[in-house]
GROMACS .gro file of C-alpha atoms in nm:
model
  191
    1VAL     CA    1   9.716   9.120   7.475
    2GLY     CA    2   9.604   9.430   7.666
    3THR     CA    3   9.825   9.336   7.962
    4GLY     CA    4  10.122   9.244   7.744
    5THR     CA    5  10.088   8.875   7.825
    6VAL     CA    6  10.212   8.745   7.493
    7GLY     CA    7  10.483   8.499   7.392
    8ALA     CA    8  10.589   8.182   7.570
    9GLY     CA    9  10.612   8.211   7.946
   10GLY     CA   10  10.397   8.520   7.989
   11CYS     CA   11  10.158   8.526   8.283
   12ASN     CA   12   9.890   8.761   8.413
   13ILE     CA   13   9.677   8.727   8.723
   14SER     CA   14   9.351   8.916   8.731
   15LEU     CA   15   9.241   8.962   9.090
   16GLY     CA   16   8.888   9.084   9.040
   17THR     CA   17   8.546   8.948   9.132
   18SER     CA   18   8.674   8.620   8.994
   19GLY     CA   19   9.042   8.530   8.982
   20THR     CA   20   9.212   8.437   8.659
   21ILE     CA   21   9.560   8.314   8.588
   22PHE     CA   22   9.640   8.350   8.218
   23ILE     CA   23   9.957   8.182   8.087
   24SER     CA   24  10.078   8.227   7.730
   25SER     CA   25  10.260   7.935   7.571
   26ASP     CA   26  10.402   7.827   7.238
   27LYS     CA   27  10.265   7.475   7.298
   28PHE     CA   28   9.907   7.354   7.333
   29GLY     CA   29   9.859   7.173   7.664
   30VAL     CA   30   9.570   7.000   7.833
   31ASP     CA   31   9.597   6.814   8.161
   32PRO     CA   32   9.421   6.476   8.205
   33ASN     CA   33   9.147   6.627   8.426
   34ASN     CA   34   9.076   6.935   8.212
   35ALA     CA   35   9.153   7.145   8.518
   36LEU     CA   36   9.268   7.440   8.303
   37HIS     CA   37   9.120   7.582   7.986
   38ALA     CA   38   9.342   7.579   7.675
   39PHE     CA   39   9.279   7.811   7.381
   40ALA     CA   40   9.441   7.960   7.075
   41HIS     CA   41   9.599   8.292   7.178
   42ALA     CA   42   9.562   8.613   6.978
   43ASP     CA   43   9.945   8.622   6.946
   44GLY     CA   44   9.940   8.307   6.729
   45GLY     CA   45  10.039   8.071   7.008
   46TYR     CA   46   9.827   7.924   7.285
   47HIS     CA   47   9.723   8.007   7.635
   48LEU     CA   48   9.620   7.822   7.946
   49MET     CA   49   9.368   7.977   8.177
   50GLY     CA   50   9.257   7.892   8.527
   51CYS     CA   51   8.955   8.082   8.651
   52MET     CA   52   8.833   8.068   9.009
   53LEU     CA   53   8.481   8.198   9.053
   54SER     CA   54   8.533   8.395   9.376
   55ALA     CA   55   8.852   8.595   9.433
   56ALA     CA   56   8.836   8.963   9.534
   57SER     CA   57   8.463   8.903   9.582
   58CYS     CA   58   8.556   8.688   9.886
   59ASN     CA   59   8.725   8.987  10.050
   60LYS     CA   60   8.432   9.211   9.955
   61TRP     CA   61   8.189   8.958  10.106
   62LEU     CA   62   8.386   8.934  10.432
   63CYS     CA   63   8.429   9.308  10.471
   64GLU     CA   64   8.088   9.431  10.358
   65GLU     CA   65   7.851   9.150  10.452
   66ILE     CA   66   8.013   9.004  10.763
   67LEU     CA   67   8.230   9.281  10.912
   68LYS     CA   68   8.002   9.563  10.785
   69THR     CA   69   8.283   9.786  10.659
   70SER     CA   70   8.407   9.915  10.326
   71ASP     CA   71   8.752   9.998  10.469
   72PHE     CA   72   8.940   9.714  10.300
   73ALA     CA   73   9.283   9.865  10.374
   74GLY     CA   74   9.186   9.920  10.738
   75GLU     CA   75   9.095   9.552  10.777
   76GLN     CA   76   9.440   9.456  10.646
   77ALA     CA   77   9.635   9.704  10.864
   78ASP     CA   78   9.692   9.459  11.151
   79ILE     CA   79   9.830   9.187  10.921
   80THR     CA   80  10.200   9.254  10.962
   81ASP     CA   81  10.489   9.075  10.791
   82GLU     CA   82  10.548   8.868  11.107
   83LYS     CA   83  10.199   8.719  11.071
   84LEU     CA   84  10.246   8.603  10.711
   85GLY     CA   85  10.272   8.225  10.702
   86GLU     CA   86  10.179   8.204  11.071
   87ASN     CA   87   9.799   8.210  11.057
   88HIS     CA   88   9.620   7.900  11.184
   89VAL     CA   89   9.287   7.998  11.028
   90TYR     CA   90   9.224   7.875  10.675
   91PHE     CA   91   8.962   7.975  10.421
   92LEU     CA   92   8.839   7.788  10.116
   93PRO     CA   93   8.717   8.054   9.871
   94TYR     CA   94   8.442   7.856   9.700
   95LEU     CA   95   8.157   8.096   9.772
   96MET     CA   96   8.001   8.038   9.428
   97GLY     CA   97   8.123   7.685   9.362
   98GLU     CA   98   8.449   7.645   9.175
   99ARG     CA   99   8.568   7.627   8.816
  100SER     CA  100   8.947   7.589   8.799
  101PRO     CA  101   9.106   7.359   8.872
  102HIS     CA  102   8.831   7.195   9.082
  103ASN     CA  103   8.536   7.208   8.845
  104ASP     CA  104   8.260   7.164   9.103
  105PRO     CA  105   7.954   7.389   9.118
  106ASN     CA  106   7.868   7.240   9.458
  107ALA     CA  107   8.200   7.333   9.625
  108ARG     CA  108   8.145   7.570   9.916
  109GLY     CA  109   8.354   7.819  10.110
  110THR     CA  110   8.453   7.754  10.467
  111PHE     CA  111   8.670   7.880  10.750
  112ILE     CA  112   8.859   7.615  10.946
  113GLY     CA  113   9.103   7.628  11.236
  114MET     CA  114   8.917   7.898  11.429
  115THR     CA  115   8.943   7.919  11.806
  116MET     CA  116   8.828   8.161  12.075
  117ASP     CA  117   9.150   8.354  12.003
  118THR     CA  118   9.070   8.409  11.633
  119THR     CA  119   9.062   8.779  11.541
  120ARG     CA  120   8.915   8.982  11.257
  121ALA     CA  121   9.267   9.016  11.120
  122ASP     CA  122   9.311   8.636  11.127
  123MET     CA  123   8.993   8.593  10.925
  124THR     CA  124   9.088   8.865  10.678
  125GLN     CA  125   9.433   8.712  10.636
  126ALA     CA  126   9.277   8.369  10.583
  127VAL     CA  127   9.054   8.504  10.304
  128LEU     CA  128   9.345   8.672  10.123
  129GLU     CA  129   9.567   8.365  10.161
  130GLY     CA  130   9.286   8.128  10.060
  131VAL     CA  131   9.241   8.311   9.731
  132ALA     CA  132   9.618   8.311   9.669
  133PHE     CA  133   9.643   7.936   9.736
  134ALA     CA  134   9.346   7.873   9.505
  135LEU     CA  135   9.530   8.059   9.227
  136ARG     CA  136   9.833   7.847   9.306
  137ASP     CA  137   9.621   7.534   9.249
  138SER     CA  138   9.587   7.636   8.883
  139LEU     CA  139   9.956   7.729   8.862
  140GLU     CA  140  10.051   7.381   8.987
  141VAL     CA  141   9.846   7.222   8.707
  142ALA     CA  142  10.033   7.438   8.454
  143LYS     CA  143  10.364   7.329   8.609
  144SER     CA  144  10.261   6.964   8.567
  145LEU     CA  145  10.236   7.037   8.192
  146GLY     CA  146  10.596   7.160   8.184
  147ILE     CA  147  10.519   7.533   8.207
  148HIS     CA  148  10.788   7.722   8.399
  149LEU     CA  149  10.718   8.076   8.517
  150GLU     CA  150  10.932   8.320   8.711
  151ARG     CA  151  10.706   8.626   8.713
  152THR     CA  152  10.351   8.742   8.657
  153LYS     CA  153  10.171   9.064   8.592
  154ILE     CA  154   9.875   9.144   8.815
  155CYS     CA  155   9.565   9.357   8.763
  156GLY     CA  156   9.215   9.398   8.904
  157GLY     CA  157   9.073   9.558   9.215
  158GLY     CA  158   9.248   9.319   9.453
  159ALA     CA  159   9.582   9.423   9.302
  160LYS     CA  160   9.544   9.759   9.477
  161SER     CA  161   9.636   9.586   9.804
  162PRO     CA  162  10.015   9.580   9.866
  163LEU     CA  163   9.960   9.304  10.123
  164TRP     CA  164   9.767   9.081   9.883
  165LYS     CA  165  10.030   9.128   9.611
  166LYS     CA  166  10.299   9.027   9.862
  167MET     CA  167  10.100   8.716   9.957
  168ILE     CA  168  10.055   8.619   9.593
  169ALA     CA  169  10.427   8.664   9.526
  170ASN     CA  170  10.515   8.448   9.827
  171ILE     CA  171  10.252   8.177   9.784
  172LEU     CA  172  10.298   8.138   9.407
  173ASN     CA  173  10.675   8.195   9.432
  174LEU     CA  174  10.663   8.445   9.147
  175LYS     CA  175  10.788   8.799   9.101
  176VAL     CA  176  10.483   9.023   9.063
  177ASP     CA  177  10.469   9.321   8.825
  178VAL     CA  178  10.183   9.567   8.857
  179ILE     CA  179  10.012   9.679   8.537
  180GLU     CA  180   9.988  10.057   8.502
  181SER     CA  181   9.661  10.054   8.307
  182GLU     CA  182   9.323   9.951   8.450
  183GLU     CA  183   9.187   9.893   8.099
  184GLY     CA  184   9.369   9.567   8.016
  185PRO     CA  185   9.076   9.367   7.870
  186ALA     CA  186   8.920   9.664   7.688
  187MET     CA  187   9.260   9.772   7.554
  188GLY     CA  188   9.329   9.418   7.433
  189GLY     CA  189   8.992   9.405   7.259
  190ALA     CA  190   9.059   9.735   7.087
  191MET     CA  191   9.407   9.625   6.981
   0.00000   0.00000   0.00000
């Protein structure tokens, strides 16, 4: 409600410590594997929610714990448009297990495809793309239930990155609208 994600076909991605894709719908839907959560929505309809346990926290982990920097934008500076879709390093973002759509507390994160030519930028790009593809996993489950989306709103700390927003738009094939307010959940609670 606080992000304006109400009515059929609304979508919001929260790119924070965890990553959430919230889809409002006028129909209740549950997939056979319970890969997404389905709830009554405050707008009187329903919503589907996919929640991955590690999203922007993956980028924070890479930058602060491995690369020993807090310059997130600086680490993304060498990832130019020509490199998007061309990286051969892949990252699975399951640093704390996974919830949606792969409900497995024992899932683990990993880099694959690395060679002696792999750069810091390649690893950073892999982390950002890995999170975006994990969000897409939940979106694909929603599509299997007949949900059709053309755009999403985005919020959270990771949404401050123009590069990450571009990746999410490309990988999920959605138009991405940035929320002006940082207080989406609190505002929704107050409303």
